[in-house]
PDB file of C-alpha atoms in Angstrom:
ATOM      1  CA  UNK A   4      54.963 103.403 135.974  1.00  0.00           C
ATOM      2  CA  UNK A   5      53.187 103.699 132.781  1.00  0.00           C
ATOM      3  CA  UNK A   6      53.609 101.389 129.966  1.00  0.00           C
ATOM      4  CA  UNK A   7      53.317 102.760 126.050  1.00  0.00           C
ATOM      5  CA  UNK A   8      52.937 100.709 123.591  1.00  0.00           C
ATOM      6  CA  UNK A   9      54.338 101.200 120.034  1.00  0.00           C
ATOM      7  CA  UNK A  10      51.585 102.532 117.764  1.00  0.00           C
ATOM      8  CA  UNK A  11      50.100  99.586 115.859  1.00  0.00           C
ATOM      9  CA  UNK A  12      51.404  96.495 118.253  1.00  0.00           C
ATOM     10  CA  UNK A  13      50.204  94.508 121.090  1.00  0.00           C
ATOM     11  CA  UNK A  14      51.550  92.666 123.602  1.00  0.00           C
ATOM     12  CA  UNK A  15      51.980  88.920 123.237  1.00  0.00           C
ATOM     13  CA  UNK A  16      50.384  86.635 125.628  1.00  0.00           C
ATOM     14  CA  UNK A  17      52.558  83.805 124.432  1.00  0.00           C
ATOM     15  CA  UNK A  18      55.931  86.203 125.635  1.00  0.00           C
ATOM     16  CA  UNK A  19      55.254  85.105 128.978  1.00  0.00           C
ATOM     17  CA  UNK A  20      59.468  84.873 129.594  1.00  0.00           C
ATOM     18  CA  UNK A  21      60.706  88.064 131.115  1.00  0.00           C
ATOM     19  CA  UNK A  22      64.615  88.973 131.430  1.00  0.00           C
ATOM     20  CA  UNK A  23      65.490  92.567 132.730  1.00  0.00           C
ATOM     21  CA  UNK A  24      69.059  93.660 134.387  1.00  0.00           C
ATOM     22  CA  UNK A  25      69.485  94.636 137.605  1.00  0.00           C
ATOM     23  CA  UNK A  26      71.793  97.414 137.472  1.00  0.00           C
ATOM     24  CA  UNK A  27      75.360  96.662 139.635  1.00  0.00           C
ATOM     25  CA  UNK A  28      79.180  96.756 138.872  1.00  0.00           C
ATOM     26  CA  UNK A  29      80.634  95.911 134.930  1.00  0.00           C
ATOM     27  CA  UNK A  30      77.019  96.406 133.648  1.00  0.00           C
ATOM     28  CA  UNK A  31      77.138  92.746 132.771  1.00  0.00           C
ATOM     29  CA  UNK A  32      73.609  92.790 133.021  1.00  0.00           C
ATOM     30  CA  UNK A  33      72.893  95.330 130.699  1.00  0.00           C
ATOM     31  CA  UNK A  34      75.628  94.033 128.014  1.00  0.00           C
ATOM     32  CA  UNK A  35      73.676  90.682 128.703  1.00  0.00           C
ATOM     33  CA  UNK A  36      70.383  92.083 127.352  1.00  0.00           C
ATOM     34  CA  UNK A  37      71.889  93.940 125.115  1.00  0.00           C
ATOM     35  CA  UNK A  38      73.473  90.156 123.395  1.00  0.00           C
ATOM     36  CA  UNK A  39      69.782  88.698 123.703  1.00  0.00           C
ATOM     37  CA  UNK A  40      67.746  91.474 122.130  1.00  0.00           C
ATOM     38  CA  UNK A  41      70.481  91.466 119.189  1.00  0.00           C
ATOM     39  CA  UNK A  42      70.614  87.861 118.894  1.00  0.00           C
ATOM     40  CA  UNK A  43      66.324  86.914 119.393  1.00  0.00           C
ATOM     41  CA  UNK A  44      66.197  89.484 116.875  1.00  0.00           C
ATOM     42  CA  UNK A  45      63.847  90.447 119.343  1.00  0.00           C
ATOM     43  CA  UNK A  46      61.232  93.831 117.663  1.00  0.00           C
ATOM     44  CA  UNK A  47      60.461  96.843 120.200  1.00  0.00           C
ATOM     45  CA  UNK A  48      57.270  97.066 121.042  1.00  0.00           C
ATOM     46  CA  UNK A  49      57.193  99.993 123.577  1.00  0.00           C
ATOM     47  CA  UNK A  50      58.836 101.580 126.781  1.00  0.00           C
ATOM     48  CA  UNK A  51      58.467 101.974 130.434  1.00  0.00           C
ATOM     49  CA  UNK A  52      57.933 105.962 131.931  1.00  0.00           C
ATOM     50  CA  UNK A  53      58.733 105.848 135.269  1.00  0.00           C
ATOM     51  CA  UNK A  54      59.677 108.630 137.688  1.00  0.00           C
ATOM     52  CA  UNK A  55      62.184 106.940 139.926  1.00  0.00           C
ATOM     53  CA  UNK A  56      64.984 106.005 136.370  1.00  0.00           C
ATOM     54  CA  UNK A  57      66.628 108.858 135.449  1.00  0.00           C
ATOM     55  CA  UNK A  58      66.385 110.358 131.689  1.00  0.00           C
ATOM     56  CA  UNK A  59      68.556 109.382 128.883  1.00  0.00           C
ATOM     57  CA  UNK A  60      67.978 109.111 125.325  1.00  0.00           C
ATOM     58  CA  UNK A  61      70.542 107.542 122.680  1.00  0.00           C
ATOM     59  CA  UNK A  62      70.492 106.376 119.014  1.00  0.00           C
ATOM     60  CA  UNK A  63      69.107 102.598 118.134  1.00  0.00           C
ATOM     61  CA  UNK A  64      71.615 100.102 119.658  1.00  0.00           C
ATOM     62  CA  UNK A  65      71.516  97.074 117.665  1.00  0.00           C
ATOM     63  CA  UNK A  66      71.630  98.688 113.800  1.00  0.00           C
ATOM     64  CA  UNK A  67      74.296  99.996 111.816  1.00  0.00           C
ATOM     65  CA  UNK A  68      71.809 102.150 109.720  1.00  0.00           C
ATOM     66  CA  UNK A  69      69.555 103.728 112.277  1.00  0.00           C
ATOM     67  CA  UNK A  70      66.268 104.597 110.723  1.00  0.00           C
ATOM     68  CA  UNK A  71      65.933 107.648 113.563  1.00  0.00           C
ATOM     69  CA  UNK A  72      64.504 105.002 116.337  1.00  0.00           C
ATOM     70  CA  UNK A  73      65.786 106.354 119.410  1.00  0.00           C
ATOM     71  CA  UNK A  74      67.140 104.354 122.478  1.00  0.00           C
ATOM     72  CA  UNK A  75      64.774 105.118 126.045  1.00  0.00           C
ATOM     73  CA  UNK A  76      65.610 104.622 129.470  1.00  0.00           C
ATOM     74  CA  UNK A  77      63.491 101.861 129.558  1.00  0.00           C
ATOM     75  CA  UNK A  78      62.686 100.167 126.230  1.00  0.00           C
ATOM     76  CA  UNK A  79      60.676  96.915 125.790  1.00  0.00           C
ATOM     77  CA  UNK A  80      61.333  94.160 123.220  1.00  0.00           C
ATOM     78  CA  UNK A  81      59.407  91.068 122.293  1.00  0.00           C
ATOM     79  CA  UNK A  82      61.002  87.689 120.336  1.00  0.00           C
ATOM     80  CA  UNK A  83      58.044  85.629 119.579  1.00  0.00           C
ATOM     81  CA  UNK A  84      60.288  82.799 118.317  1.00  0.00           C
ATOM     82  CA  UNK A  85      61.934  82.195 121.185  1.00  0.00           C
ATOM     83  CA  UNK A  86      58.328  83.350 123.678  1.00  0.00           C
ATOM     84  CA  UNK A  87      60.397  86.483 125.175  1.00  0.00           C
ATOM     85  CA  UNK A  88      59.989  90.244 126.495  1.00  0.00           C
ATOM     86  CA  UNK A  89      63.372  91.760 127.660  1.00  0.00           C
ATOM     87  CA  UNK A  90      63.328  95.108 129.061  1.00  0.00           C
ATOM     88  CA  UNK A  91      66.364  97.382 128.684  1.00  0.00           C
ATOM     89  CA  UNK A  92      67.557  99.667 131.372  1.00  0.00           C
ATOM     90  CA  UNK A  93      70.083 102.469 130.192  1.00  0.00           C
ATOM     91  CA  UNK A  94      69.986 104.824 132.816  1.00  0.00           C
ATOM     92  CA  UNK A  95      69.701 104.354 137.026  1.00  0.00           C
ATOM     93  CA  UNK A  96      67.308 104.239 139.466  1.00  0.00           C
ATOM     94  CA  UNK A  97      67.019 107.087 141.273  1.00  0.00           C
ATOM     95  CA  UNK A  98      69.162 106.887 144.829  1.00  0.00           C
ATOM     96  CA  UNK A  99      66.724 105.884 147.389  1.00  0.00           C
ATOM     97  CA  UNK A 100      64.026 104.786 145.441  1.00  0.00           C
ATOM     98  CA  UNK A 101      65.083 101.147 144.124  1.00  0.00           C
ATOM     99  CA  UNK A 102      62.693  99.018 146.326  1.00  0.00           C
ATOM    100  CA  UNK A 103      59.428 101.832 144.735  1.00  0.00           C
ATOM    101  CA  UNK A 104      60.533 101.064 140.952  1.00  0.00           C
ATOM    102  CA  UNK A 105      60.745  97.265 141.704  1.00  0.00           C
ATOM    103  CA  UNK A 106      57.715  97.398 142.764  1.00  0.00           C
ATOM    104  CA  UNK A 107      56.550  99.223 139.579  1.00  0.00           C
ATOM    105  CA  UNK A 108      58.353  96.483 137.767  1.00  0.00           C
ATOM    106  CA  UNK A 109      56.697  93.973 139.455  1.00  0.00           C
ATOM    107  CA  UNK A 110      53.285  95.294 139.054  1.00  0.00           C
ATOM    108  CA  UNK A 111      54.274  95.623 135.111  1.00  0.00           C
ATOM    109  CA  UNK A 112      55.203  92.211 134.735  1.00  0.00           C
ATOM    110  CA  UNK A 113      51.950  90.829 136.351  1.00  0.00           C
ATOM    111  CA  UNK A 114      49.677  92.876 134.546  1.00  0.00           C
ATOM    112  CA  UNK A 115      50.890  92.042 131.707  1.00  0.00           C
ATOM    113  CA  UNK A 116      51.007  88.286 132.133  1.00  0.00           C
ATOM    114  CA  UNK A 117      54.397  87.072 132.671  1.00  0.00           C
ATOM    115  CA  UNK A 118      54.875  84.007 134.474  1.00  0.00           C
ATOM    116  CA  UNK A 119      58.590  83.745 135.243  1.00  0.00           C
ATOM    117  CA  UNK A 120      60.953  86.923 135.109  1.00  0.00           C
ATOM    118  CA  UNK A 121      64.897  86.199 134.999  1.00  0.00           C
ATOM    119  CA  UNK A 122      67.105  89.162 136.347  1.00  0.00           C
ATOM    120  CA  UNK A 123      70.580  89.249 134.994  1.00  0.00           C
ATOM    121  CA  UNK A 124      72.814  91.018 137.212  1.00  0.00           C
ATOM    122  CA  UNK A 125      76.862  91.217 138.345  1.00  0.00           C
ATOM    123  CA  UNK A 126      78.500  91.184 141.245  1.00  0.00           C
ATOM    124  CA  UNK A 127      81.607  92.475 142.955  1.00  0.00           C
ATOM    125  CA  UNK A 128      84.417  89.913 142.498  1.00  0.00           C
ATOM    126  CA  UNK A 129      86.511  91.502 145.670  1.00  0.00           C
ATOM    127  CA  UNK A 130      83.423  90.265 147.900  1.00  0.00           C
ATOM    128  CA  UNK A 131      83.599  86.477 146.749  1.00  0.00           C
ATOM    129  CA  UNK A 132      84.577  84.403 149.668  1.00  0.00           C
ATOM    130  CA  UNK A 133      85.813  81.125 147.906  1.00  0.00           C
ATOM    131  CA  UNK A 134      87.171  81.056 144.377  1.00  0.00           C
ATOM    132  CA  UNK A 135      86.669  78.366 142.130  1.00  0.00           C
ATOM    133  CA  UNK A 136      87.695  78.341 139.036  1.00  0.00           C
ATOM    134  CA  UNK A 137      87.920  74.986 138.595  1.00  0.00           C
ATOM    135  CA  UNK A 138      85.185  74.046 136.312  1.00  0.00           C
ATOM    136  CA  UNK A 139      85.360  78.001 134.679  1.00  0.00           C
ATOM    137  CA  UNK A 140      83.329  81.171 135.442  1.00  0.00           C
ATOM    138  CA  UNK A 141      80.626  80.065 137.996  1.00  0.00           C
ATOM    139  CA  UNK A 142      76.973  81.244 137.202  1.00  0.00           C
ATOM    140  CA  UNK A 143      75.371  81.779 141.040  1.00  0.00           C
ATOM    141  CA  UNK A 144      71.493  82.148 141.545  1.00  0.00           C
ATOM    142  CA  UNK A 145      68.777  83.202 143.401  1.00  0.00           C
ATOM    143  CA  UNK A 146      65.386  81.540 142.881  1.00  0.00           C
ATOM    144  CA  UNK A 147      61.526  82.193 144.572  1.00  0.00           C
ATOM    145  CA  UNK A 148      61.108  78.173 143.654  1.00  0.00           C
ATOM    146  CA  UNK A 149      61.489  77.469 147.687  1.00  0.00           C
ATOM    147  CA  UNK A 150      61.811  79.855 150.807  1.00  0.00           C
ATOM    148  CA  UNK A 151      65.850  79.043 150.956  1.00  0.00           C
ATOM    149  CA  UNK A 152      66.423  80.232 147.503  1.00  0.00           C
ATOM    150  CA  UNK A 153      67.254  76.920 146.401  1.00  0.00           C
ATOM    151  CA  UNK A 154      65.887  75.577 142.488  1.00  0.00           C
ATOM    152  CA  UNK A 155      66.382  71.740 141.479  1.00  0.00           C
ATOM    153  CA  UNK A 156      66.537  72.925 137.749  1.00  0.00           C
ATOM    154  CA  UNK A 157      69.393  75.344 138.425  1.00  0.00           C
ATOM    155  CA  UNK A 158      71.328  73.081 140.666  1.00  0.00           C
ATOM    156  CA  UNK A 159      70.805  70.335 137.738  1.00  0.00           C
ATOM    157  CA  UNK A 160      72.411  73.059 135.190  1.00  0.00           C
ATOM    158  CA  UNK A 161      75.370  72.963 137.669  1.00  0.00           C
ATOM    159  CA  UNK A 162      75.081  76.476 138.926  1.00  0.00           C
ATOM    160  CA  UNK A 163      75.208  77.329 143.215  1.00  0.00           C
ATOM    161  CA  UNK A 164      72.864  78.941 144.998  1.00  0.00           C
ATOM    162  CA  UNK A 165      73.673  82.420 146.207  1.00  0.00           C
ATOM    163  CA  UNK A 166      75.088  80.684 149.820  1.00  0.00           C
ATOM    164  CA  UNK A 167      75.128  84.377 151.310  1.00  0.00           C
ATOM    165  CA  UNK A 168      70.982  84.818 150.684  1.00  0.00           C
ATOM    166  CA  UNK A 169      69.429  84.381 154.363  1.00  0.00           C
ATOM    167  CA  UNK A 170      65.898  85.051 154.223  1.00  0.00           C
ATOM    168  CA  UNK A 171      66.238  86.202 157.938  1.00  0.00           C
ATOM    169  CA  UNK A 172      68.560  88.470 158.259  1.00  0.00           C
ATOM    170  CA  UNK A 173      67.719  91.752 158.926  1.00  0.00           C
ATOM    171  CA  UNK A 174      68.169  93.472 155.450  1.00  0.00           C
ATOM    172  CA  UNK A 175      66.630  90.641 153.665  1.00  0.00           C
ATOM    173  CA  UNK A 176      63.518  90.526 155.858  1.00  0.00           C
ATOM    174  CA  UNK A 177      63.400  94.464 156.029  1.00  0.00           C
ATOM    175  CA  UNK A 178      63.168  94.224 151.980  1.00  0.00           C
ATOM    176  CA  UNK A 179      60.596  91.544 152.065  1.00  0.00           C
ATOM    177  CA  UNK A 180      57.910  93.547 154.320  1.00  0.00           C
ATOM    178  CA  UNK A 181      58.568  96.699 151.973  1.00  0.00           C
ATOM    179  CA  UNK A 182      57.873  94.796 149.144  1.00  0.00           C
ATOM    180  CA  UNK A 183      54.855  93.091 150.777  1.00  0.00           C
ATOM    181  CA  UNK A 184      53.775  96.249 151.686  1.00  0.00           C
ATOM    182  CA  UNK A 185      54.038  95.608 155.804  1.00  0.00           C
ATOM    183  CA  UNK A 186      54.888  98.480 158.051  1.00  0.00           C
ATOM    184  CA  UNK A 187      59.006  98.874 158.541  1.00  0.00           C
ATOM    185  CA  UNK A 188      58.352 101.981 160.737  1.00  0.00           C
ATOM    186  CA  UNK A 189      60.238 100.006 163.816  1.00  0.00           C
ATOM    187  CA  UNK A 190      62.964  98.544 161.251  1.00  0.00           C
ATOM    188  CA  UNK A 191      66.165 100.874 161.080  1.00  0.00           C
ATOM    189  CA  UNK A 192      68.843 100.010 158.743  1.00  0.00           C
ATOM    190  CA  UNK A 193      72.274 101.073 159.083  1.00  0.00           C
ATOM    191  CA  UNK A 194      72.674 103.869 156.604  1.00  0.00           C
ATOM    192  CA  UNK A 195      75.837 103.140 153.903  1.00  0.00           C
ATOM    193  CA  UNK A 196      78.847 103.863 155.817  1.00  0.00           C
ATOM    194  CA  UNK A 197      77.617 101.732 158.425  1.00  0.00           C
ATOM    195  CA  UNK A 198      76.862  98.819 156.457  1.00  0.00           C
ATOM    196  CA  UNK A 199      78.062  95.053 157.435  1.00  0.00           C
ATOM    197  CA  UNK A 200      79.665  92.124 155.167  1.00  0.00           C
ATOM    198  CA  UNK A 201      76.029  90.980 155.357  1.00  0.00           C
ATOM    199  CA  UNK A 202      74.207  93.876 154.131  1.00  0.00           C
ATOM    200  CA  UNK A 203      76.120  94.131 151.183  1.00  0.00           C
ATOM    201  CA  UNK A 204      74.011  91.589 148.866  1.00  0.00           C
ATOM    202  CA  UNK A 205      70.389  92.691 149.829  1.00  0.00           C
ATOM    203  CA  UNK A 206      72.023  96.724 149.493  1.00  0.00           C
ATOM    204  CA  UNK A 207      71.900  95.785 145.567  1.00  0.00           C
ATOM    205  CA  UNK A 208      69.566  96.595 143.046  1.00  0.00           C
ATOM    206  CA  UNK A 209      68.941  92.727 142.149  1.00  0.00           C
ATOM    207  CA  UNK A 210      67.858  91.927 145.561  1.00  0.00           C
ATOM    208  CA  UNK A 211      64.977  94.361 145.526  1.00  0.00           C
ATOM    209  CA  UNK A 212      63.797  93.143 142.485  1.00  0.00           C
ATOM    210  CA  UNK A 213      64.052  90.065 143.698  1.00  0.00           C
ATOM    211  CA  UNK A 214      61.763  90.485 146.673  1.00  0.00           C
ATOM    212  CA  UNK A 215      59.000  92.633 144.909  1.00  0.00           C
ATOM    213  CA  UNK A 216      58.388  89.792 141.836  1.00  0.00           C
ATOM    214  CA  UNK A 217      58.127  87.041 144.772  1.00  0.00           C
ATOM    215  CA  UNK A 218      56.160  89.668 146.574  1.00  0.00           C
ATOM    216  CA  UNK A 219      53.528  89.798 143.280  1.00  0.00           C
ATOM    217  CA  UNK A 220      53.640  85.943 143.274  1.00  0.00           C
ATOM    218  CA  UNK A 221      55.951  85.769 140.288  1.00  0.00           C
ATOM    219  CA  UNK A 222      58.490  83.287 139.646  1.00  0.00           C
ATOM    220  CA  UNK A 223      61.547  85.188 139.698  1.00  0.00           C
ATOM    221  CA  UNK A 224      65.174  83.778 139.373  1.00  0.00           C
ATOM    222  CA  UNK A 225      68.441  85.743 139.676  1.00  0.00           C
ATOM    223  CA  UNK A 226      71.396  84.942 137.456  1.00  0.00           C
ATOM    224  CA  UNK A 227      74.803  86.405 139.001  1.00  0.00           C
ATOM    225  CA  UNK A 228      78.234  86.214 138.069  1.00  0.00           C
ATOM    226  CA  UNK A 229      81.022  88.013 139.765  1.00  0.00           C
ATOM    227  CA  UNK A 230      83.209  90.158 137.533  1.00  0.00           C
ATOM    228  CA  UNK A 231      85.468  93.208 137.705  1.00  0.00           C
ATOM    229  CA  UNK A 232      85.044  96.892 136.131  1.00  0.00           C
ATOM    230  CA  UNK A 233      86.629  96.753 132.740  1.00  0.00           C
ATOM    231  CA  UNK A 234      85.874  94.514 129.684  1.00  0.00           C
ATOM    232  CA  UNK A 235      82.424  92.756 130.515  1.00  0.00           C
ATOM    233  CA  UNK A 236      81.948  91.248 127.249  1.00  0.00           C
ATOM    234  CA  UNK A 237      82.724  87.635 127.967  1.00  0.00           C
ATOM    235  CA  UNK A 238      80.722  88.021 131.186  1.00  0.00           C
ATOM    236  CA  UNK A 239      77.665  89.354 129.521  1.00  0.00           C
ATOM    237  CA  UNK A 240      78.340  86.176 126.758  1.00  0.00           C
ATOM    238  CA  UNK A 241      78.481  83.962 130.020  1.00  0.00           C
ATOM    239  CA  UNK A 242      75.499  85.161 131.649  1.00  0.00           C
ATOM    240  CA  UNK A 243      73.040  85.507 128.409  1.00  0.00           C
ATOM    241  CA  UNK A 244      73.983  81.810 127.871  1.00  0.00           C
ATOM    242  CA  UNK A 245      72.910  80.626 131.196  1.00  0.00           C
ATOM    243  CA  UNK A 246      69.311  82.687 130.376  1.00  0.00           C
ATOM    244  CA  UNK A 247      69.533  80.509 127.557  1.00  0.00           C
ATOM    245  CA  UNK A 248      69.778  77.652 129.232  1.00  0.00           C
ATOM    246  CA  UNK A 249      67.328  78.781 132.113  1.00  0.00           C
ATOM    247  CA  UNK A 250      65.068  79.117 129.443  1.00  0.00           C
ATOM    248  CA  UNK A 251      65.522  76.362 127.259  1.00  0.00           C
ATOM    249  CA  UNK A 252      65.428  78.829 124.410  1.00  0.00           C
ATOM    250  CA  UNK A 253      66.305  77.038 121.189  1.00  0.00           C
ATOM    251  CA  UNK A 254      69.844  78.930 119.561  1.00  0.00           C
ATOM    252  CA  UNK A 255      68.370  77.522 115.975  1.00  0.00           C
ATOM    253  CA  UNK A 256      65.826  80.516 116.602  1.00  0.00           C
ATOM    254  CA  UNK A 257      68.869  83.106 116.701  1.00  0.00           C
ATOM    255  CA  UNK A 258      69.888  84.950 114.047  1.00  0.00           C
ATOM    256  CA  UNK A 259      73.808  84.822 114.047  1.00  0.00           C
ATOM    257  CA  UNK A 260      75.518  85.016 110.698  1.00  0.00           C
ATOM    258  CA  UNK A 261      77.970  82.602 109.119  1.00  0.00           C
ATOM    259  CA  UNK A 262      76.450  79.499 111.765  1.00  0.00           C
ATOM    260  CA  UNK A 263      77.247  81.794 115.001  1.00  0.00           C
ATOM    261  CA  UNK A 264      75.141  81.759 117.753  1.00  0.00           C
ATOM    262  CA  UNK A 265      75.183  85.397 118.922  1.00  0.00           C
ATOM    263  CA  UNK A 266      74.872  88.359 116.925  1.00  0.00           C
ATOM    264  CA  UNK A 267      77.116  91.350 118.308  1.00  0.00           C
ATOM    265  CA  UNK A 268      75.496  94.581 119.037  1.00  0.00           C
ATOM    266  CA  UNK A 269      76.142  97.414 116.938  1.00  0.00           C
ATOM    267  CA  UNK A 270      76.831  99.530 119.949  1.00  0.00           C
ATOM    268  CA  UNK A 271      79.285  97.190 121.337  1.00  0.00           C
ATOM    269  CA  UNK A 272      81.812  98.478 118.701  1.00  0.00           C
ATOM    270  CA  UNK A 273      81.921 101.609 120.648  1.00  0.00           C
ATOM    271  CA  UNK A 274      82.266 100.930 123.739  1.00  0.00           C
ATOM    272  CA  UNK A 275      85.473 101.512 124.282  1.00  0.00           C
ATOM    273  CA  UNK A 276      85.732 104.305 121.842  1.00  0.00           C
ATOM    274  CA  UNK A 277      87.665 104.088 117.980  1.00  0.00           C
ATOM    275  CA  UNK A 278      90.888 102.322 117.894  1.00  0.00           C
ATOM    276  CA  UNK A 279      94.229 103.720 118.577  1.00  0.00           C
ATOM    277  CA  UNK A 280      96.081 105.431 116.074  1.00  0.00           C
ATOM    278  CA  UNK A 281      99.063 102.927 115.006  1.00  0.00           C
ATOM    279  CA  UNK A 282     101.438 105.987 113.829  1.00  0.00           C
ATOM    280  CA  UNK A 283     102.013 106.569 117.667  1.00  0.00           C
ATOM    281  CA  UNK A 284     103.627 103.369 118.307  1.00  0.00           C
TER     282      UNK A 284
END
């Protein structure tokens, strides 16, 4: 992975936050970056080239008079108010070769100097066991704080650990030695037809991220919420607030209009296309 900076700019050292998405169903990660970049007001300062993320290219995402910047497969943004990088990813990984760009990713963010990376990602509301809805939409995590997963600040923010995250089960620890670089060569996994209940959360793109930051010796923590295909918005709103939080970033340092918090982005108004003609009805 190769890392190009923005002609004139630097990285800064004081940006020592990172928040990425870990691609999975409704995109809520993605919309979720997408709300903090907009909102931070957050400037580009460069991309990622790596050979395992497909190609894409799009117009700029968060203006309504594009000045001909161009939207990469994986773009780079720094907020210096609110001591930030987000990286974007618009297009996926390569099938295969997730656990090879997390490890890319994970060599990034320690070269550059980040000391905690939060990975936003979604997850498939058919494979929630218990539903509680009871105190709203529940924020789940995963954190490298302690070997179990568990993180007192998280469980003070009233969010659950991941319960189905067993460090020992065979997917889990066959992730761990990849990313640690340990020989799998007597490891077989069943391939994805064969896969059990269990397999299912260490099969997904946030768990391999997961295990190559803790791998690097990165603090990483996983913010999940479970949500449907369809209309992600309020689930990227819920899940770029608990980053927030997470982070103790200060809203006074976003740049809403008219005293709001979050600033929508311009691509959002898109996203499902122009409205429907009212003569048809």
């Amino acid at each position: 992975m190769e890392f190009v900076l923005e002609q004139g700019k630097d990285l800064n050292k004081d940006c020592s936050n990172l928040i990425l998405p870990a691609l999975s169903i409704g995109n809520v990660g993605q919309l979720a970056v997408d709300l903090l970049v907009s909102s931070t007001g957050a400037d580009t300062i460069g991309y990622l080239d790596d050979p395992f993320v497909l190609p894409c290219v799009g117009n700029d995402a968060y203006r309504p008079s594009p000045r001909g910047d161009l939207a990469l497969p994986l773009q780079a943004y720094e907020s210096s108010s609110s001591g930030l990088t987000l990286v974007q990813q618009r297009s996926p990984v390569i099938k295969g070769m997730m656990v090879e760009y997390a490890r890319n990713l994970a060599d990034f963010a320690a070269a550059s100097g980040k000391k905690h990376v939060v990975v936003l990602s979604g997850l498939d509301f058919g494979k929630l066991q218990r539903i509680d809805m009871s105190s709203g939409l529940q924020i789940y995590y995963l954190s490298s704080k302690n070997a179990d997963g568990t993180d007192d600040d998280c469980e003070q923010l009233g969010w659950k650990r991941l319960q189905e995250y067993n460090p020992h089960q065979r997917c889990w620890e066959y992730l761990s030695n990849l990313a640690e670089g340990n020989s799998v060569e007597d490891v077989s996994l069943p391939v994805e037809d064969e896969l059990e209940e269990e397999d299912y959360y260490p099969s997904l793109p946030f768990a391999a991220l997961f295990s190559c930051f803790k791998a690097r010796g990165l603090k990483v923590t996983c913010l999940l919420c479970y949500c449907s295909e369809g209309d992600n918005m309020s689930d990227a709103f819920h899940l770029a607030e608990a980053a927030s939080k997470l982070l103790k970033l200060n809203p006074d340092n976003f740049h809403g209009d008219n005293g709001e918090k979050w600033i929508i982005p311009f691509s959002w108004m898109t996203v499902y296309g122009p409205p429907a003609d009212v003569s048809i009805f």
